[in-house]
Short mmCIF file of C-alpha atoms in Angstrom, two decimals:
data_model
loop_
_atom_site.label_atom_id
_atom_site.label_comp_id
_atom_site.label_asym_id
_atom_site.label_seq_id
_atom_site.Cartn_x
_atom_site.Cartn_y
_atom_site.Cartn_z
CA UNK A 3 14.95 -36.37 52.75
CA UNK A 4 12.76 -36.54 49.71
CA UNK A 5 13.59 -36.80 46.28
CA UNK A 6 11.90 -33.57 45.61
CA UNK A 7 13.24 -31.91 48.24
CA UNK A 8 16.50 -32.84 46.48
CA UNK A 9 15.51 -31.16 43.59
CA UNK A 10 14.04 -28.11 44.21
CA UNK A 11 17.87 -26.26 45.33
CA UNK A 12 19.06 -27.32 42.09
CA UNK A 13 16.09 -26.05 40.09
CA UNK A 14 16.70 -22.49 42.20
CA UNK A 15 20.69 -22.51 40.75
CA UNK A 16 19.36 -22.89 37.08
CA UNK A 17 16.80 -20.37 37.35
CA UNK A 18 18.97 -18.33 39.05
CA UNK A 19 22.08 -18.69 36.42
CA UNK A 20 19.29 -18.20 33.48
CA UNK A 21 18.45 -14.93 35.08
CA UNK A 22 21.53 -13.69 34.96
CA UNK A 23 22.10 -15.22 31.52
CA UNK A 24 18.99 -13.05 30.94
CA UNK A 25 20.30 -9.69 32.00
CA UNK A 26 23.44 -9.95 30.50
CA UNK A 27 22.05 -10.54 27.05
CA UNK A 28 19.36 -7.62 27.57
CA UNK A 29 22.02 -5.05 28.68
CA UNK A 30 24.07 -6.01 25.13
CA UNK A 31 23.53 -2.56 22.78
CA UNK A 32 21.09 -3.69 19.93
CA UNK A 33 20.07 -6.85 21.61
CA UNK A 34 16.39 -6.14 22.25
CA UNK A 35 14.78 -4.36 20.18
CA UNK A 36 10.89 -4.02 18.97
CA UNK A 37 10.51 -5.66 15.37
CA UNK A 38 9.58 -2.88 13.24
CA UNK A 39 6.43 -2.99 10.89
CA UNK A 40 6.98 -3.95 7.34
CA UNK A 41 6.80 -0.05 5.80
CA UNK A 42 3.63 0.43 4.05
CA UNK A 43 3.58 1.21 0.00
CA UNK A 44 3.71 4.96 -1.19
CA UNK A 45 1.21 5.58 -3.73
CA UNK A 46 1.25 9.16 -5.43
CA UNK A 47 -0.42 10.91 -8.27
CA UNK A 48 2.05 13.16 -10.02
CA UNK A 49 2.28 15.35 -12.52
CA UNK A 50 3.56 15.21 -16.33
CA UNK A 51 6.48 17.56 -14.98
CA UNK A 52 7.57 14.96 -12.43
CA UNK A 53 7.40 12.28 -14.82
CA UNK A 54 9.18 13.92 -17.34
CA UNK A 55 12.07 14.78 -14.36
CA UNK A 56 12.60 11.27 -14.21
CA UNK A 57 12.66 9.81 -17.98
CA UNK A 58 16.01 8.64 -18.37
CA UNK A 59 17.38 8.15 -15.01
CA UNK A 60 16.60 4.27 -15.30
CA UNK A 61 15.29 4.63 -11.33
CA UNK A 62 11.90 4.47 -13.06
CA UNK A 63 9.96 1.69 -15.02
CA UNK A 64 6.98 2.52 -16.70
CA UNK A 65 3.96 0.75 -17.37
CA UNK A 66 1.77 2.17 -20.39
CA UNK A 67 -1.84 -0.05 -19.44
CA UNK A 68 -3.64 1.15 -22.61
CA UNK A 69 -5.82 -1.39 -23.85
CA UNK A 70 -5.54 -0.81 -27.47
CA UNK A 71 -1.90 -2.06 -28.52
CA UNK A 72 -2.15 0.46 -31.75
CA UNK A 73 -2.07 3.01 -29.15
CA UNK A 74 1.22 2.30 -27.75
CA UNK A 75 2.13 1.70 -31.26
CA UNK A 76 1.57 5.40 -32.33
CA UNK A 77 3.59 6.61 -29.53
CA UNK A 78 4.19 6.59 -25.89
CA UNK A 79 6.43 7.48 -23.04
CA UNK A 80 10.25 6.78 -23.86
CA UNK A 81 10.93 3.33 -21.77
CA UNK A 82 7.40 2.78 -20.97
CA UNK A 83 6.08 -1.13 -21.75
CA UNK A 84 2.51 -2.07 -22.51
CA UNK A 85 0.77 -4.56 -20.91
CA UNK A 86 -3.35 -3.68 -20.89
CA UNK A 87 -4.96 -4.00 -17.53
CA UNK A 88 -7.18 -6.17 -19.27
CA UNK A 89 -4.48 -8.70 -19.18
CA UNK A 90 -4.44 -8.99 -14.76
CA UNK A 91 -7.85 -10.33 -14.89
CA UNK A 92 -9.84 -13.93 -15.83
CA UNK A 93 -12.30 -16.06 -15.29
CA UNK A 94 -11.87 -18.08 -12.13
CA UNK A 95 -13.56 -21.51 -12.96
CA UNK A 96 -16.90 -19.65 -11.72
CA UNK A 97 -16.78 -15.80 -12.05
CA UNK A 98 -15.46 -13.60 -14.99
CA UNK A 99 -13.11 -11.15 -15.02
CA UNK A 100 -11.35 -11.77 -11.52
CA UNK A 101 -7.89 -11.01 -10.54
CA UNK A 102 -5.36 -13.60 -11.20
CA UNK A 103 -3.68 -15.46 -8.23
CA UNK A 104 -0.25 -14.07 -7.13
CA UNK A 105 1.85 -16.50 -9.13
CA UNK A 106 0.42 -15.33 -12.46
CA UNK A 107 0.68 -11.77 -11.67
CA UNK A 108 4.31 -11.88 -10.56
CA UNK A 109 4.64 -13.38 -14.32
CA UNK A 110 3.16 -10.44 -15.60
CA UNK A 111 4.89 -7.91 -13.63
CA UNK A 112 8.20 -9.77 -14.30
CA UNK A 113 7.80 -10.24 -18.22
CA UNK A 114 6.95 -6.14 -18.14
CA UNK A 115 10.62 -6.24 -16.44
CA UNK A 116 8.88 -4.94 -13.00
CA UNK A 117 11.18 -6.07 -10.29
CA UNK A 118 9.81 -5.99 -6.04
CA UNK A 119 12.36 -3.27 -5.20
CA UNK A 120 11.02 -1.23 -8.35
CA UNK A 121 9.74 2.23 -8.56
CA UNK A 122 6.98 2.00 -10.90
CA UNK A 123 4.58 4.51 -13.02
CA UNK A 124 1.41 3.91 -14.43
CA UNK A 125 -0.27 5.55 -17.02
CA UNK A 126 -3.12 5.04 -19.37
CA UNK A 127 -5.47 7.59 -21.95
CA UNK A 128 -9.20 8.27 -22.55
CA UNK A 129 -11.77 7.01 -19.72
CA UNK A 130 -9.40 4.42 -18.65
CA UNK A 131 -7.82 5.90 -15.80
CA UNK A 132 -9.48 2.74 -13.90
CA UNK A 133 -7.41 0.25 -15.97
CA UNK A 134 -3.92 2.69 -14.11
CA UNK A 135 -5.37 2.49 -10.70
CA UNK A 136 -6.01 -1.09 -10.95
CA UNK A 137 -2.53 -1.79 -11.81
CA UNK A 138 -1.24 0.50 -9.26
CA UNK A 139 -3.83 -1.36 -7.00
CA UNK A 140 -2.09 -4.57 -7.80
CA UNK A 141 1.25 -3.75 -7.65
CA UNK A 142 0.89 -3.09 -4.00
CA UNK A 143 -0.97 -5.79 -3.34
CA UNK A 144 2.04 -7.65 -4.84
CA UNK A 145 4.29 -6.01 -2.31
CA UNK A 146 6.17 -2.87 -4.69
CA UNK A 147 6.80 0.15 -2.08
CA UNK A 148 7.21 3.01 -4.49
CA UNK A 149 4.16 3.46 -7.08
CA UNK A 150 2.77 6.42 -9.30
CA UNK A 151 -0.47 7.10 -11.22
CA UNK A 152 0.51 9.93 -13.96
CA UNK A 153 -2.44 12.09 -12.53
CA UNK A 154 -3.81 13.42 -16.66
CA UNK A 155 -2.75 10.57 -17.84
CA UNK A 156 -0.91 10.24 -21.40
CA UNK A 157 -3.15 12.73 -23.01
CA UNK A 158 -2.49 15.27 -20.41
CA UNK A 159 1.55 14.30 -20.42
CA UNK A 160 1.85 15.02 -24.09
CA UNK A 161 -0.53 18.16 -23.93
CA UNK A 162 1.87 19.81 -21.72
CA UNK A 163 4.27 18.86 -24.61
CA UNK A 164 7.08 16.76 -23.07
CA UNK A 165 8.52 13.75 -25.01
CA UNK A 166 6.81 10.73 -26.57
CA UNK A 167 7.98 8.33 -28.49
CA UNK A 168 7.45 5.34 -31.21
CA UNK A 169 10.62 3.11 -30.28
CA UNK A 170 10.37 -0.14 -28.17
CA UNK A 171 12.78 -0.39 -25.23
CA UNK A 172 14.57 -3.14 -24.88
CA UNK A 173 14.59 -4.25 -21.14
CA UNK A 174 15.54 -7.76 -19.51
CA UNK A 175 12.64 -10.24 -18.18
CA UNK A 176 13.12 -10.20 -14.48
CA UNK A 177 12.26 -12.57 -11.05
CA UNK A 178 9.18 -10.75 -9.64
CA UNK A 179 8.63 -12.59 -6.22
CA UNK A 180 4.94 -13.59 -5.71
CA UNK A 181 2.98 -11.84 -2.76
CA UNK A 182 -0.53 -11.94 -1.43
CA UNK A 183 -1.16 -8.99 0.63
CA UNK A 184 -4.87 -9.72 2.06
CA UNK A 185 -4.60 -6.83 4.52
CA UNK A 186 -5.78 -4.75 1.23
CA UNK A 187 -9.28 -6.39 0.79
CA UNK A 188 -11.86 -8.45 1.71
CA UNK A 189 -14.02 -11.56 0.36
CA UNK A 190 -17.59 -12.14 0.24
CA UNK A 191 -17.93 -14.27 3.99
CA UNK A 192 -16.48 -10.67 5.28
CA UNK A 193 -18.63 -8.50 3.14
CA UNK A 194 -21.40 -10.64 4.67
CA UNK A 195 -20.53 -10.19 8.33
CA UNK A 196 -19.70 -6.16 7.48
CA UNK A 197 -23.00 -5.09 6.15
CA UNK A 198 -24.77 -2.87 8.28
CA UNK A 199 -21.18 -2.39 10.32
CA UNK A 200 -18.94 -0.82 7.91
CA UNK A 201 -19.20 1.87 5.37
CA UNK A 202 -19.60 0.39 1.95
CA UNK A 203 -18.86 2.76 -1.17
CA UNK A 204 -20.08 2.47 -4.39
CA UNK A 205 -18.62 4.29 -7.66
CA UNK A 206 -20.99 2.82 -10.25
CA UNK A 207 -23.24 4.98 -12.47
CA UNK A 208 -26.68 5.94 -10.70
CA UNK A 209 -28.50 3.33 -13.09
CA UNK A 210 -26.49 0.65 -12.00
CA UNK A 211 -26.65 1.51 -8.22
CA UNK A 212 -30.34 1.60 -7.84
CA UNK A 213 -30.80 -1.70 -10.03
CA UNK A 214 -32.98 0.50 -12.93
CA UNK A 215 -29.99 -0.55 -15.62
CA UNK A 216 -30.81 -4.37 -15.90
CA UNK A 217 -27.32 -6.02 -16.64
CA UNK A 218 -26.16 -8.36 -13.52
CA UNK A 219 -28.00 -11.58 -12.67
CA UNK A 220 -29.39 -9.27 -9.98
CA UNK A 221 -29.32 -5.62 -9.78
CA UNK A 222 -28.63 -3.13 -6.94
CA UNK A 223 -26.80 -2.48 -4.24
CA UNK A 224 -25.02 -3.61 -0.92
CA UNK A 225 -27.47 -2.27 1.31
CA UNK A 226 -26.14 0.54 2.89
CA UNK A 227 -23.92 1.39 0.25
CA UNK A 228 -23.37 5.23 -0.38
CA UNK A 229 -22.86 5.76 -4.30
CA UNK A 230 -20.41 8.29 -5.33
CA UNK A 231 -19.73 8.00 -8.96
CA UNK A 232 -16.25 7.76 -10.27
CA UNK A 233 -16.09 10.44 -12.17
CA UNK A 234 -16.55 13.27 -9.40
CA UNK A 235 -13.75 12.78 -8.42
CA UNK A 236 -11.89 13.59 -11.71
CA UNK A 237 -12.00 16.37 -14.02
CA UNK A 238 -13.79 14.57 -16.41
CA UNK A 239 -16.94 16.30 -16.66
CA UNK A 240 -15.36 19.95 -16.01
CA UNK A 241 -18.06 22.90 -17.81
CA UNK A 242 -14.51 23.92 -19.37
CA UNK A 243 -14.02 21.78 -22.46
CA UNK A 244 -10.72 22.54 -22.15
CA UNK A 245 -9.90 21.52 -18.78
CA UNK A 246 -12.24 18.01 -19.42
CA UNK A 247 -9.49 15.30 -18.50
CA UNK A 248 -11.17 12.03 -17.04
CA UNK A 249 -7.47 11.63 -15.93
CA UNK A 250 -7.01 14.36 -13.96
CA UNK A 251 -8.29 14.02 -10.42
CA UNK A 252 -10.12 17.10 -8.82
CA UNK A 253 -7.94 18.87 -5.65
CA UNK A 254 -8.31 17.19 -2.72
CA UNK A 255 -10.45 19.83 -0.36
CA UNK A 256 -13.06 18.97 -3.57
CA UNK A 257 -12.21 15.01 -2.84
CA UNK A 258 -12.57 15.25 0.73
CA UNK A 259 -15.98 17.57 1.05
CA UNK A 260 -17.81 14.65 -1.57
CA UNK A 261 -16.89 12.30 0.82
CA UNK A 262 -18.28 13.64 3.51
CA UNK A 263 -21.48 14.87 2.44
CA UNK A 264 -21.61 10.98 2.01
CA UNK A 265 -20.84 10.74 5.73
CA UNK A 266 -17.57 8.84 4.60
CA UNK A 267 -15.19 9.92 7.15
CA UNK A 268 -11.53 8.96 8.39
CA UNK A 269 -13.07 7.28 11.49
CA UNK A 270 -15.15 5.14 9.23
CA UNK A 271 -14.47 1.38 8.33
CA UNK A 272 -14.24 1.52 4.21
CA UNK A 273 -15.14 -0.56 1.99
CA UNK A 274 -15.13 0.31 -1.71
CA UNK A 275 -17.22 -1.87 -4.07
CA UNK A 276 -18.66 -1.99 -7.71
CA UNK A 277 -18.88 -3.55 -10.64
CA UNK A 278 -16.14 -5.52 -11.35
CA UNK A 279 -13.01 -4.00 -8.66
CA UNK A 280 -11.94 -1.94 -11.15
CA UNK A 281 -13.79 0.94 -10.19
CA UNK A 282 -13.04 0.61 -7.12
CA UNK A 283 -9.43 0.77 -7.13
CA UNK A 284 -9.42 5.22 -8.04
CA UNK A 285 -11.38 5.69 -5.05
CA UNK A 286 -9.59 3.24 -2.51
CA UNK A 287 -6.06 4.94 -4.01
CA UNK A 288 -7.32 8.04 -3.39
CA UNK A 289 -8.68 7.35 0.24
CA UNK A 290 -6.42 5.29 1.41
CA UNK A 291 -3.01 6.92 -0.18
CA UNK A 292 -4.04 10.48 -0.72
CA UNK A 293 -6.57 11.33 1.77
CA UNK A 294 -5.00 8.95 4.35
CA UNK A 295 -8.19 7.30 5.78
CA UNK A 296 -6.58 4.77 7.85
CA UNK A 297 -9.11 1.84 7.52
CA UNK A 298 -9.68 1.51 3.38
CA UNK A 299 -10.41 -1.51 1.73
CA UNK A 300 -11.23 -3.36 -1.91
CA UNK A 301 -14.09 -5.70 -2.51
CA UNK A 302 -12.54 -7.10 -4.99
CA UNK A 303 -15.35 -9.70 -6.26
CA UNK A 304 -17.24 -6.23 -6.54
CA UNK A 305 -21.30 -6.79 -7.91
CA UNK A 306 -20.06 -9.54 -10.52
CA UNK A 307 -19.76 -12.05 -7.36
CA UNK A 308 -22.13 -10.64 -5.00
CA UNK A 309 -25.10 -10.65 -7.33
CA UNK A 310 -24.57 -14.19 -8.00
CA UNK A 311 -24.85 -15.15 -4.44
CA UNK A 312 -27.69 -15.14 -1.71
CA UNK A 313 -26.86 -12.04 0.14
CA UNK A 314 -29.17 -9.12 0.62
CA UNK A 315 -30.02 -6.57 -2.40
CA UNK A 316 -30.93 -2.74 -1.83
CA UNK A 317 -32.42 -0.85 -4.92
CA UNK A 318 -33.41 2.83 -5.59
CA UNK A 319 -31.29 5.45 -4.93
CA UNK A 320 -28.85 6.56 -2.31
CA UNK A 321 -30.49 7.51 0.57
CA UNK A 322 -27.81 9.05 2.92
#
């Protein structure tokens, strides 16, 4: 008899004894079971009234991203902490203004005392309801589940007449753990290989989209792109003076039929692009979390990288 002849009845008993080994573990309650998907971030717009639900309950920190520190100074939300958008962004060795790495922003969002688990509001005043989406922006790229924009933003909270205040809290510096969520965006070698494929959105001014405003090392447009200014979809240019609020985003049927007079629809790959990413960040919030397109991302290199590089150029207007 042969040596493998030999062998194979004994490699039949541990097969068969690993079967059963198998089906024992596999009828154990709880044993088997499909990993669930890490839960995606919630990212709302609310209301002063909301906010002002919530003051005091200490289930809420509060970033006030207002650029000018005299602002704050003068008064803000009770517990809120400043830290300017202005201060997530530098120069990379090459390109200004780009978002720092994930180390440096988990300082930042720890030193505000912005913990992972956190819920967290942002608010900011005048046109700068770009500098609260990018922060919002950020913080789920940095892996915090629960985030607000305070949809009017500080002028609108304290028009509706709920409390401000001049005093500083006094909070503890905390651990923020540093995450890179890349799901969110995409980098220039994709941009390159997405042209023509996906849907690329563009919330610059007109003069900046066609390339007639002269301020980039080249000026234009992803070709392709659909321009939808960022202010259309905010009340900021409402015939009411009184109802003007750059901060206050228009109702959603409004949202949705810009969008797709644009042809940008749910079924559409999304890519929002401008200047600098900060732009961008209102109209991927509002696609991605509000609308719920499911496929919504950020360029976040925007026109400041792009025109420096090699890749195609489209001026004039939109033509969609």
């Amino acid at each position: 008899m042969s040596v493998r002849s030999l062998r194979w009845p004994r490699q039949k008993a541990f097969l068969a004894v690993v079967s059963v080994a198998v089906a024992l573990l596999l009828a154990l309650p709880g044993f088997f079971q499909p990993v669930a998907a890490a839960p995606s971030a919630t990212v709302q717009f609310v209301s002063p009234a909301w906010v002002a639900e919530r003051l005091n309950t200490n289930k809420l920190k509060i970033l006030d991203v207002r650029t000018n520190p005299l602002a704050y100074i003068e008064g803000h939300l009770p517990g809120a902490v400043n830290i300017a958008d202005s201060a997530y962004r530098g120069p990379n060795g090459f390109l200004p203004v780009q978002i720092w790495d994930a180390q440096k922003l988990a300082d930042l969002f720890g030193r505000a005392g912005v913990k992972n688990s956190d819920s967290v509001l942002v608010y900011s005043d005048g046109n700068d309801i770009l500098g609260a989406t990018q922060v919002a922006y950020l913080l789920e790229r940095s892996g915090v589940k629960d985030i607000a924009v305070l949809d009017g933003g500080y002028k609108g909270y304290k028009d509706a007449g709920f409390p401000v205040t001049k005093e500083y809290p006094r909070y503890s510096l905390v651990r923020f753990t540093p995450k890179d969520n890349r799901e969110f965006r995409v980098d220039i070698k994709q941009v390159e290989q997405l042209i023509g494929k996906s849907t690329f959105v563009d919330p610059r001014p007109p003069a900046l989209f066609s390339g007639e405003q002269q301020v980039f090392i080249r000026n234009g447009h992803i070709p392709g792109a659909r321009n939808i200014p960022w202010p259309t979809f905010t009340e900021a240019n409402n015939p009411n003076e009184s109802l003007k609020n750059p901060h206050k985003l228009k109702p959603l049927s409004d949202l949705k039929a810009i969008l797709e007079a644009k042809g940008v629809t749910p079924d559409k790959d999304v890519i929002v692009t401008c200047s600098t990413g900060r732009e961008a960040s209102l109209q991927y919030l509002v696609l991605k979390h509000l609308l719920k397109y499911p496929n919504v991302r950020i360029y976040e290199g925007s026109w400041t990288e792009y025109s420096a590089s090699k890749l195609p150029v489209a001026t004039g207007p939109d033509r969609s």
